[in-house]
XYZ file of C-alpha atoms in Angstrom:
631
model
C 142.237 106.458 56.916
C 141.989 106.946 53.305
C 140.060 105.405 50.854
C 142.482 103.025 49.299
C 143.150 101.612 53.407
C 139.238 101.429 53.839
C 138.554 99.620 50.137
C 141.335 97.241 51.467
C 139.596 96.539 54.849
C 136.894 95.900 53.322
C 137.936 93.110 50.713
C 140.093 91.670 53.775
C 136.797 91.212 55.097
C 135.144 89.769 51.610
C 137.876 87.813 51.393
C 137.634 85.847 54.846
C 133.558 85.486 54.927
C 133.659 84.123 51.574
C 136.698 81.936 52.165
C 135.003 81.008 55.570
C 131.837 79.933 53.199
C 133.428 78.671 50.861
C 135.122 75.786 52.949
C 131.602 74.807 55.314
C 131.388 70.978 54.498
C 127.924 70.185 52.782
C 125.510 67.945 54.723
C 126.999 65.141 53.436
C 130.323 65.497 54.313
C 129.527 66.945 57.921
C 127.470 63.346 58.098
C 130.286 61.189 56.992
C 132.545 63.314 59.810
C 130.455 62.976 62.589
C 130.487 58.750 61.685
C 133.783 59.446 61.286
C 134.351 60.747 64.803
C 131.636 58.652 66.385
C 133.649 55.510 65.293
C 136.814 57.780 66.721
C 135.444 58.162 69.825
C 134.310 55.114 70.246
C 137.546 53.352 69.722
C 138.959 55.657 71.531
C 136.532 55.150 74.381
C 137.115 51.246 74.115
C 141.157 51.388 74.522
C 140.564 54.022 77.672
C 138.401 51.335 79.214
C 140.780 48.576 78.558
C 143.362 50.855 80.199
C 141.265 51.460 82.797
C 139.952 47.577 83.266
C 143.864 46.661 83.248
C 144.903 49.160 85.418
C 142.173 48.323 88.059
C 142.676 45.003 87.598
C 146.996 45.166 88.111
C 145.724 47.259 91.704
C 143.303 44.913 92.376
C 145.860 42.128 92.455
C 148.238 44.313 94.128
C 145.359 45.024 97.035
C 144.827 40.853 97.307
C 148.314 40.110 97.464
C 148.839 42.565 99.919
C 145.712 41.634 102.090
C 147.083 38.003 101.850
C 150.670 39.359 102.703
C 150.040 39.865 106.949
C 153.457 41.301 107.036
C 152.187 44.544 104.592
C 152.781 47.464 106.344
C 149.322 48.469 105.967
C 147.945 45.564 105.514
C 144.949 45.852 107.742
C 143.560 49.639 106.264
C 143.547 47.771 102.900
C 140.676 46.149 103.782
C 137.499 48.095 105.073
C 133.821 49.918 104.868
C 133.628 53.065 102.970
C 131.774 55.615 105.469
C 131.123 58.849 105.211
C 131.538 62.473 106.874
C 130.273 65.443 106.495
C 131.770 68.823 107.669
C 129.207 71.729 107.572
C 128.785 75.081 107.888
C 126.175 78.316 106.433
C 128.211 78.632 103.533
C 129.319 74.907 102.605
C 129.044 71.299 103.021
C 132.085 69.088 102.531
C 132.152 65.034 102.435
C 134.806 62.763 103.358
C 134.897 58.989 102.293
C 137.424 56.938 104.992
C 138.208 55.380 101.935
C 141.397 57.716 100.550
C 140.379 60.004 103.588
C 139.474 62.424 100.933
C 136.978 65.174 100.486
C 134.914 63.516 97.711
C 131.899 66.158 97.473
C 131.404 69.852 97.641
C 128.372 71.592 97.961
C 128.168 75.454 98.068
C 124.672 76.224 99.926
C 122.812 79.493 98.439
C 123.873 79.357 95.089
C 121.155 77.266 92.831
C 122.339 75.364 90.071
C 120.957 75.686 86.402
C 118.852 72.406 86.844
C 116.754 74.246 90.010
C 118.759 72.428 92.815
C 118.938 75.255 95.889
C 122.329 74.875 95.927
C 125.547 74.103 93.758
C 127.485 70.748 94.088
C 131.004 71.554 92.994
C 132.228 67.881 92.396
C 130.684 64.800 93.452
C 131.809 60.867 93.293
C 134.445 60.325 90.960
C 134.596 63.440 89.253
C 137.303 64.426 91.759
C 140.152 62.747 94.088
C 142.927 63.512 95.493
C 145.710 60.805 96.077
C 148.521 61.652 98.147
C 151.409 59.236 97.486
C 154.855 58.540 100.058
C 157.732 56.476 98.537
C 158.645 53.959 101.391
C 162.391 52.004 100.921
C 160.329 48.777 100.290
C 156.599 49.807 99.504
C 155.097 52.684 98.365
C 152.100 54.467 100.540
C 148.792 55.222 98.774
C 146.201 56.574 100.578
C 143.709 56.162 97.943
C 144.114 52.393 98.589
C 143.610 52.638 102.347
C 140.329 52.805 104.628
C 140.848 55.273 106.936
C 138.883 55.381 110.815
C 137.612 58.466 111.568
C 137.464 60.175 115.496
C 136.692 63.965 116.728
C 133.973 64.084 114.464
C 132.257 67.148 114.983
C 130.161 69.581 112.389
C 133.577 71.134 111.321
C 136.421 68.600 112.432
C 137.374 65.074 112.213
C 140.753 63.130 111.977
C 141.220 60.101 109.676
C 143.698 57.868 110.512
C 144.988 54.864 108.620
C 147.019 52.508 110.794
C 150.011 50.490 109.727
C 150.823 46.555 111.304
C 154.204 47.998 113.051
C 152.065 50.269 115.251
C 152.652 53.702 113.558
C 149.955 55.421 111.070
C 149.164 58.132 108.780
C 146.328 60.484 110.053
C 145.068 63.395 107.970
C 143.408 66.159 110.454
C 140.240 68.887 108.503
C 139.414 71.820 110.248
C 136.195 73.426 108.658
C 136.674 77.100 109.379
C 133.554 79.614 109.443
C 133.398 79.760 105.663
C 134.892 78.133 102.854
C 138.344 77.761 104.057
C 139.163 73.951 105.138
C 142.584 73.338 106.969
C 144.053 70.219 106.459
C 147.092 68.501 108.605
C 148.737 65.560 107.684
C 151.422 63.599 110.071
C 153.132 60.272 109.644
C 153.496 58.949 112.961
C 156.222 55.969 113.889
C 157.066 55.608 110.641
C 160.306 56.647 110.437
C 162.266 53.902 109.426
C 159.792 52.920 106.758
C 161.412 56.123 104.548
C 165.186 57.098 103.467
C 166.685 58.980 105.881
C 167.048 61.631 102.830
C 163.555 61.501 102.154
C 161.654 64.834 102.573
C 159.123 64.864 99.663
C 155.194 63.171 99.399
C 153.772 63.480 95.767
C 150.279 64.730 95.306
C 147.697 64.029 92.310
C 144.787 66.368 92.257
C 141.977 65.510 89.464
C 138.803 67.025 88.842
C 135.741 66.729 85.934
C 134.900 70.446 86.243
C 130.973 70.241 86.076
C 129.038 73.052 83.841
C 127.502 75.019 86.008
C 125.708 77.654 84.067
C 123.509 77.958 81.222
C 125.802 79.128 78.107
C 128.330 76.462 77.769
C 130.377 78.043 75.327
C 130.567 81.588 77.634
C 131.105 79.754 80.973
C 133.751 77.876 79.546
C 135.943 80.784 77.687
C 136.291 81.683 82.179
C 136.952 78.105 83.643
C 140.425 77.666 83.577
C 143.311 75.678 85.464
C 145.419 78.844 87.621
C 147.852 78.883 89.510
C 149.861 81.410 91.949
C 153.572 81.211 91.573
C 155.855 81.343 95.118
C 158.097 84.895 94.110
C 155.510 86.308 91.755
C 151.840 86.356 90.194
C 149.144 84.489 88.959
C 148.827 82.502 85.803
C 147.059 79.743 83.985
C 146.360 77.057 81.185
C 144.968 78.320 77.921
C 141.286 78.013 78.516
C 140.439 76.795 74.827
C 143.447 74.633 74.060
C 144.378 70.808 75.255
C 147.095 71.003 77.548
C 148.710 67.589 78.608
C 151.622 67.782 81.565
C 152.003 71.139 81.111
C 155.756 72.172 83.456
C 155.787 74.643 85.462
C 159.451 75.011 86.217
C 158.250 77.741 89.316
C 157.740 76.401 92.948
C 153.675 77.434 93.780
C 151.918 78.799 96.658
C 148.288 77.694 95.430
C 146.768 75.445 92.440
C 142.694 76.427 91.389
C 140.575 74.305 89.684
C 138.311 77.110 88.417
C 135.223 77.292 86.062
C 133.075 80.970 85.827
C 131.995 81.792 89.634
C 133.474 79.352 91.632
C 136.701 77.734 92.408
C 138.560 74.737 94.288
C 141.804 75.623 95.632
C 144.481 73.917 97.215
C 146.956 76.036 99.221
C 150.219 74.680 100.527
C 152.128 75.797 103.609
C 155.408 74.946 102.282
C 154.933 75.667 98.874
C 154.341 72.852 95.396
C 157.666 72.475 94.683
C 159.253 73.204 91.052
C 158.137 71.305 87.987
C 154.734 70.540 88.960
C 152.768 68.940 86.046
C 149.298 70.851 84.804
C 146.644 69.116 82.615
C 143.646 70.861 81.326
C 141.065 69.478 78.700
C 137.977 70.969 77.248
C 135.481 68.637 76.981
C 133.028 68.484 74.768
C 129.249 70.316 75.052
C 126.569 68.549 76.193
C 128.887 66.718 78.106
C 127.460 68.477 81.259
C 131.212 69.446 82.086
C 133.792 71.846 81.041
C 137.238 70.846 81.887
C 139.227 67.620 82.753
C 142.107 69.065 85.179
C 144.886 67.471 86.880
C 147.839 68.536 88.749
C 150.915 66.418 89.711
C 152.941 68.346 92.512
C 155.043 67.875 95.371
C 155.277 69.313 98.947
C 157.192 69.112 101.972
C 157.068 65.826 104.270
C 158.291 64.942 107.618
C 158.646 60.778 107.593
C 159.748 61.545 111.569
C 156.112 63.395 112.128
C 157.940 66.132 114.239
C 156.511 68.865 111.627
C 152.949 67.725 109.768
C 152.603 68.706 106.352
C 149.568 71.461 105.886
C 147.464 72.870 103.645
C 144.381 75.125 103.262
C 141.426 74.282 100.642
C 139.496 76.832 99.401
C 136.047 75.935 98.225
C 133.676 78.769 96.886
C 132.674 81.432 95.231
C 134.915 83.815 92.991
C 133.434 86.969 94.610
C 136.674 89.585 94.518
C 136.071 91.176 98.377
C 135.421 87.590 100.059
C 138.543 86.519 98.152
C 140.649 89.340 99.636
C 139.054 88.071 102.776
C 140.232 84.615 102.828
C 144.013 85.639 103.005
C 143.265 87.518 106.255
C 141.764 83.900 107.422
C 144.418 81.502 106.349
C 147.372 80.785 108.978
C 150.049 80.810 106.415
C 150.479 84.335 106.642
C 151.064 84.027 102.672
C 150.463 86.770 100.402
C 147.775 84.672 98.180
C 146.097 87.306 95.925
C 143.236 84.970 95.417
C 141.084 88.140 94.160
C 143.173 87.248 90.950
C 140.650 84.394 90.261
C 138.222 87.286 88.898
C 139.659 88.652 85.884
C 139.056 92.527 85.814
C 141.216 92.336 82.301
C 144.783 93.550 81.200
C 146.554 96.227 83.677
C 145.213 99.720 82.064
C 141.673 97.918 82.533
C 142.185 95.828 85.423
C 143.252 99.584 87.368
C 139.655 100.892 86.384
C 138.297 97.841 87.486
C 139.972 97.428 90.734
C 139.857 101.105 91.733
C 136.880 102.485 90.381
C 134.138 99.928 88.808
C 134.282 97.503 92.334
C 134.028 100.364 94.632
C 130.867 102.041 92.476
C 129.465 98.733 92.166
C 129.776 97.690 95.782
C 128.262 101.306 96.739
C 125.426 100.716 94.669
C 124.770 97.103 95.324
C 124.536 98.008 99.360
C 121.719 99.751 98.498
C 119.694 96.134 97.871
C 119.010 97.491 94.460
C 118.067 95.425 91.272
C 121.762 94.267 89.587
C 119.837 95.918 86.073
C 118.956 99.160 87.621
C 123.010 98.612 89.420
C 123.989 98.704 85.549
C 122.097 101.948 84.468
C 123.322 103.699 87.325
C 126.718 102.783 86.574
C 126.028 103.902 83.201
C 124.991 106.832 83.799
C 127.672 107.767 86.385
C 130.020 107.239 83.340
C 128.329 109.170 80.880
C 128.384 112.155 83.549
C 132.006 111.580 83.919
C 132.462 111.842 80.251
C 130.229 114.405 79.664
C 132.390 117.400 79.689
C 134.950 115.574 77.304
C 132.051 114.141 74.895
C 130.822 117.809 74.359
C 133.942 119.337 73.773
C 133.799 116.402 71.083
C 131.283 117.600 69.710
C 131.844 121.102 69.762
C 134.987 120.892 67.803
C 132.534 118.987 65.307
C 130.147 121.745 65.461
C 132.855 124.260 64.961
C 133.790 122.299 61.986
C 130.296 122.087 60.339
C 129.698 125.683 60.829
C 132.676 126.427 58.897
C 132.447 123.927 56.056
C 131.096 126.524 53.430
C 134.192 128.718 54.239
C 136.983 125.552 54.026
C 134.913 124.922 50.582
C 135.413 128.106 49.232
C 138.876 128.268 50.149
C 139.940 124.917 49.192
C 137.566 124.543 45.567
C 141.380 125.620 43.624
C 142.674 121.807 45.019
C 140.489 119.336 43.077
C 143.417 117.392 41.225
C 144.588 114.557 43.102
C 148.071 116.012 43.570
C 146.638 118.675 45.288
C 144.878 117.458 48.246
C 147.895 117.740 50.355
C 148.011 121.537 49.654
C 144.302 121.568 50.408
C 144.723 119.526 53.551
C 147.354 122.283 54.674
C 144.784 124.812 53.732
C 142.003 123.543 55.720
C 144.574 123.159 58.506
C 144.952 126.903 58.083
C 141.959 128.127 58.224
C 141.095 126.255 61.409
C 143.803 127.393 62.671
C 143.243 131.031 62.317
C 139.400 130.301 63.748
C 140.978 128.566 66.465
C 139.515 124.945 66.212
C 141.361 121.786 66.558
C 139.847 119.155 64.236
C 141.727 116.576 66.282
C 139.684 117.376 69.515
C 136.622 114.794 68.517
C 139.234 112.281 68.711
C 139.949 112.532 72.314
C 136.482 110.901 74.195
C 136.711 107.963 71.961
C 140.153 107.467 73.322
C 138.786 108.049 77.061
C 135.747 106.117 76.899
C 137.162 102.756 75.074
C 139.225 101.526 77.898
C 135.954 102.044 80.152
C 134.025 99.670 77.440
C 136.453 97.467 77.687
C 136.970 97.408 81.305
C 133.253 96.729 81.836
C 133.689 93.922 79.032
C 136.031 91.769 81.666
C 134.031 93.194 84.478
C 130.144 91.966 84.210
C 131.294 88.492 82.810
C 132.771 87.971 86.132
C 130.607 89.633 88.552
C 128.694 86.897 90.370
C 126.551 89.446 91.845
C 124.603 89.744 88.724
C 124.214 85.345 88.907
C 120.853 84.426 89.325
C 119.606 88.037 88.888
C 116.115 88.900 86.657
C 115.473 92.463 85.285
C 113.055 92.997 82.753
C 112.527 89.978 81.040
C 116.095 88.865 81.368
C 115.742 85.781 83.808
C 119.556 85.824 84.022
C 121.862 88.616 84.050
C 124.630 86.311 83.959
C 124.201 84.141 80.431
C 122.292 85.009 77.319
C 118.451 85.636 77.436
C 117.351 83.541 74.591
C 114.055 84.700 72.688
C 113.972 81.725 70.169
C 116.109 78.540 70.847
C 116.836 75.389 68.565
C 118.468 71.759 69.036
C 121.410 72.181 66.368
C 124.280 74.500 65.750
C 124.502 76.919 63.242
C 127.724 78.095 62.087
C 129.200 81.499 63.480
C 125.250 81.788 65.536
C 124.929 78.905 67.837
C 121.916 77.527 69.037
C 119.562 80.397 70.148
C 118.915 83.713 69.463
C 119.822 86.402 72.490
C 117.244 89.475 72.240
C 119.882 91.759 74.394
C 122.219 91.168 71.814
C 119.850 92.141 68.978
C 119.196 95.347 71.196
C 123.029 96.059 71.288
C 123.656 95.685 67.698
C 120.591 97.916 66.364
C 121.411 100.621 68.986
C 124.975 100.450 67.709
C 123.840 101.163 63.843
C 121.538 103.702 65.164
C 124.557 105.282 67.377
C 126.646 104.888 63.622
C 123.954 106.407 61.628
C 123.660 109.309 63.981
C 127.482 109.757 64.004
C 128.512 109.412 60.545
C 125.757 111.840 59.830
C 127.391 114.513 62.372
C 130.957 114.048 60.679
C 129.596 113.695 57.108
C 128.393 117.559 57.582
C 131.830 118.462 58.249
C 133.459 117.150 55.984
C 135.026 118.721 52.625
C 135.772 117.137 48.873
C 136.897 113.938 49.006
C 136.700 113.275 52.643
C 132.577 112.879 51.700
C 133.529 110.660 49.465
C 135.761 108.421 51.930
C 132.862 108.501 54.306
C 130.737 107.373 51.935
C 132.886 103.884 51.807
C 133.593 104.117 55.661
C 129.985 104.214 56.739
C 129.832 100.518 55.389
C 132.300 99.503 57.749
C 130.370 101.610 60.606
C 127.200 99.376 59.056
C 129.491 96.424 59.310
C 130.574 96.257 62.519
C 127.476 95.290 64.604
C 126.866 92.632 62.526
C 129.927 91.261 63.487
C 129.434 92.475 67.118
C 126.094 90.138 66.896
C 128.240 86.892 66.098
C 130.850 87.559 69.133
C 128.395 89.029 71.498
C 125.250 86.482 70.962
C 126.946 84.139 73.567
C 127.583 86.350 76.201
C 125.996 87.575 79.278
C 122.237 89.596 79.011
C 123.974 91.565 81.480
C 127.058 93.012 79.322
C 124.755 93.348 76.272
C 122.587 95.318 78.465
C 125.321 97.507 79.257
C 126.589 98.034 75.606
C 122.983 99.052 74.663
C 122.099 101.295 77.168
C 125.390 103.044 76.746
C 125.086 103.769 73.312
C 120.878 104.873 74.294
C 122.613 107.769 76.658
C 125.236 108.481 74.088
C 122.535 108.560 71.364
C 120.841 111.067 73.840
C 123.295 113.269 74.602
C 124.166 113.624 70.961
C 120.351 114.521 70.176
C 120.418 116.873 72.845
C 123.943 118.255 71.927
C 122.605 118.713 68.466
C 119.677 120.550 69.481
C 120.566 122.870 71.869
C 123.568 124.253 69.376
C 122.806 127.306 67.477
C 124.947 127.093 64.467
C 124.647 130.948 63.620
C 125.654 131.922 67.103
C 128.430 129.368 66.852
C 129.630 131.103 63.829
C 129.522 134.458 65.114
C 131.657 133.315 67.756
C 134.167 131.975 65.557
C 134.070 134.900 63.439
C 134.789 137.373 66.130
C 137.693 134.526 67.270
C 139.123 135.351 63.749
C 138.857 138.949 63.750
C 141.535 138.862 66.872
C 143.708 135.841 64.857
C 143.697 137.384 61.557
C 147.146 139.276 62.076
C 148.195 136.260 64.534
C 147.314 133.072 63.798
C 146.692 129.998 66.573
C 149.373 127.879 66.505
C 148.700 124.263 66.803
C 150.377 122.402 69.431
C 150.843 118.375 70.144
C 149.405 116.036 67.711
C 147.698 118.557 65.283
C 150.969 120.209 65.270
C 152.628 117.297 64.429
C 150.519 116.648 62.103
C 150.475 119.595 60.252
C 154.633 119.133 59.905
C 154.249 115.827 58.393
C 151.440 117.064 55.818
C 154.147 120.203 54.994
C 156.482 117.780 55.194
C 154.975 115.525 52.567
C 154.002 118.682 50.688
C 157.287 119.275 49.950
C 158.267 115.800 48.609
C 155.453 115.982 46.256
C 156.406 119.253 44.753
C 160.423 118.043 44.251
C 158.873 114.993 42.895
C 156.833 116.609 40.371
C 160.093 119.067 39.340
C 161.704 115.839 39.306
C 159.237 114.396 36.454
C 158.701 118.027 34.777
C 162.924 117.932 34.139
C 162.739 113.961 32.858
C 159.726 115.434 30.320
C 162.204 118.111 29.211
């Protein structure tokens, strides 16, 4: 990068904070907005409940005429008590209401909540429902508006069945399995003639408020998001930060998740959603106390005979990858789910390291019963000693390079005109060639150790080992560890102050001082000048590390800082145990046996060193070019 590309950077930079500055609304006009919105909302808020009102009001009619109509099919489950039941287990507890017939709360037992409950309640009352719907030739069937009667109740079964006037009914059979996996059957029975003979379809609405369940609101929701798994291929999902209303998904589905950080509902079908199922996902707004407004609008196979029921399998629990691969091995659809894909280990290149590597270190280490923060140094340092050979060959080559400066000086001082430094670029390439050093070889760790930053960077985030986990004085490995904390936002900060973050950010200017020191004593001519202006953009960059990074996990930041402590280290050490004189004698006795038969450069550098002769060359018919014009 050359000093014309870096000055640009930089004023791109300028350019955006100040423009980003420039346009803040003052006080006044951020007051006027938020009346502005308030009176927004609260119109808006006013025509929902009118909707609303209406709408319960047109059903409520609907219910009276049909409960005064004793030839309604269903006219007798229209009328009823809402009871409930609870199916239970050592991992979860799951309520039904016999009115819909529904599971209308989940609680996952052992995971506490961020308000000090010992366990997590995953939805509750009417934050969720599920309606399924069955178009009759004369009435349609919701069960939603029916009371349903349970029987076999038992800690982990019961059947709720609504019953029709012409004898027949709907009942709706849960199986609680041994962990979070409930199967559910569903069978129309004597109701044949109530349906088309063609008809072989029941429409499903699934809605759910998806509650905030940890700490760091903004963090927890950039990972809750609507996903699905498609029939013939993979996994995919709504855009987590964007409103998306009735979204199509023109690709028949084996499973639907509503999802938020660490834990999931999902609703598996036996015989598939069909094609052109209808996704809805909202953020909502903070302080809300919930992330998401989902829906999904599907259909699935139906039998209106009730030879075949229709079945499905709902997953309630945690994201944890291994008891995710698990629950395919329990289900009886003998479908290949990939439900690990509900923790994001990141784009392929990282998701490999991730999957094949980070998991199995990280379930190694975690066997153990060791703190999740000393589970992160380890890992850390099991890196860095994977690395190790490639980061001191790094550093050699800049060694190398440093020892030899006052010789590349010397032989380069004749190239101090500006249409010259490709000649002296060609001569410093000779020279190192001849003492056999490759100036690109420094390059080559940063290359191999950025996809393991970034893996990690999708890994922790997702981990919900590290949940609930102290070290230090981080109460939380999982969301920010806040030293100072304040009611309103500030732009581009927040509301808090995260003292892992702060540690990331000054290790990573120490980490840049320490590096653009080591290159700086290598360099020759102008290239100290260029690193002059890139050192500011070195400088630069953990400040704006410290606006993306203030939100996130204690756990990551803890990472990123003790990564760059070892790297720091090994550096220091490198730098000390190096004897420059002995390094130089070295490369002197490597250019005694080169002098008559120079090293030739191979792959990049040699590449490189063809386009600089190349450009070389244009230069100098350029300049006989000009020279001729003068003449």
């Amino acid at each position: 990068m050359n000093k014309n590309n870096i000055i640009g950077f930089l004023l791109i930079i300028l350019v955006l904070i100040g423009f980003s500055w420039y346009n803040q609304p003052s006080s006044e006009e951020i007051i006027a907005q938020q009346k502005q919105d308030s009176i927004a909302n609260a119109m808006k808020e006013k025509a929902e409940m009118e909707q609303k009102i209406a709408s319960e009001k047109k059903k409520a009619q609907a219910i009276a005429e049909a409960l005064n109509d004793t030839t309604a099919l269903f006219h007798k489950s229209l009328n009823g008590t809402n009871k409930t039941v609870v199916l239970k287990n050592e991992k979860v507890e799951l309520t039904l209401n016999t009115k819909g017939g529904t599971v209308s709360k989940a609680k996952i037992l052992g995971f506490p909540d961020r308000n000090g409950e010992k366990d997590i309640t995953l939805f509750d009352g009417n934050d969720q429902k599920m309606n399924f719907m069955l178009s009759g030739k004369s009435m349609n069937i919701v069960t939603n508006d029916l009371f349903f009667e349970p029987s076999n109740i038992s800690d982990s079964t019961v059947t709720m069945t609504a019953m029709a006037g012409n004898g027949g009914s709907i009942s709706i059979n849960y199986v609680l399995g041994k962990d979070y996996l409930l199967h559910i059957s569903m069978r129309a029975n004597g109701l044949s003639g109530v349906f088309a003979p063609n008809y072989r379809e029941m429409d499903i609405e699934w809605t759910d408020k998806c509650r905030q369940q940890e700490k760091g609101f903004t963090f927890e929701n950039r990972y809750a998001s609507l996903t699905y798994k498609e029939n013939n291929g993979g996994t995919d999902y709504l855009n987590e930060t964007s409103e998306k209303i009735d979204e199509k998904i023109e690709e028949s589905l084996d499973w639907i998740a509503f999802k938020n950080q660490f834990f999931s509902a999902v609703l598996i079908a036996k015989n598939n959603f069909a094609a052109n199922s209808l996704m809805t996902s909202v953020p909502q707004e903070k302080g809300s106390g919930y992330l998401k407004f989902y829906q999904a609008k599907m259909k699935t196979f139906f039998d209106p005979t009730g030879a075949e029921p229709t079945e499905f399998e709902m997953f309630v629990g945690p994201n944890d990858f291994r008891l995710l691969q698990n629950i395919e091995e329990e289900s009886k659809f003998g479908k290949d789910l990939e439900l690990q894909q509900l923790v994001y280990l990141g784009w392929p290149l990282f998701r490999i390291i991730n999957r094949w590597f980070t998991l199995y270190v990280f379930d190694w280490l975690t066997g153990f019963g060791l703190n999740m923060g000393i589970v992160l140094i380890l890992i850390t340092l099991l890196l860095k000693l994977i690395t190790y050979p490639m980061v001191k060959k790094s550093y050699m080559s800049s060694a190398k390079m440093r020892v030899l400066k006052p010789k590349v000086e010397e032989a380069t001082k004749q190239y101090d005109k500006p249409e010259d430094q490709m000649q002296k670029q060609q001569a410093m390439m000779a020279i190192y060639s001849k003492y056999g050093v490759s100036p690109l070889s420094g390059c080559l760790p940063m290359l191999i150790q950025m996809p393991i930053w970034i893996a990690m960077f999708n890994f922790v985030p997702n981990a919900i080992q590290l949940r609930g986990e102290s070290f230090l004085w981080i109460n939380d490995l999982s969301t920010y560890d806040p030293i100072i904390e304040w009611d309103t936002n500030i732009w581009l900060i927040g509301d808090h102050l995260s003292l892992t973050c702060i540690l990331f950010c000054v290790s990573n200017i120490l980490y840049s001082v320490m590096s653009m020191r080591q290159q700086r004593d290598q360099m020759v001519g102008q290239q100290a000048e260029q690193m002059k202006m890139m050192q500011w953009m070195m400088y630069l960059m953990p400040v704006m590390f410290f606006f993306m990074f203030n939100d996130y996990s204690a756990g990551l930041n803890f990472y990123y800082f003790i990564s760059l402590f070892f790297s720091a280290a090994i550096m220091w050490t490198l730098r000390k145990t190096t004897n420059d004189q002995k390094l130089l004698d070295i490369l002197e006795a490597r250019y005694k046996e080169n002098q008559n038969n120079p090293k030739k450069m191979s792959g990049l550098a040699a590449r490189l060193e063809a386009i600089q002769k190349q450009a070389a060359e244009i230069q100098r018919q350029q300049r006989e070019m000009q020279n001729r014009r003068k003449q």
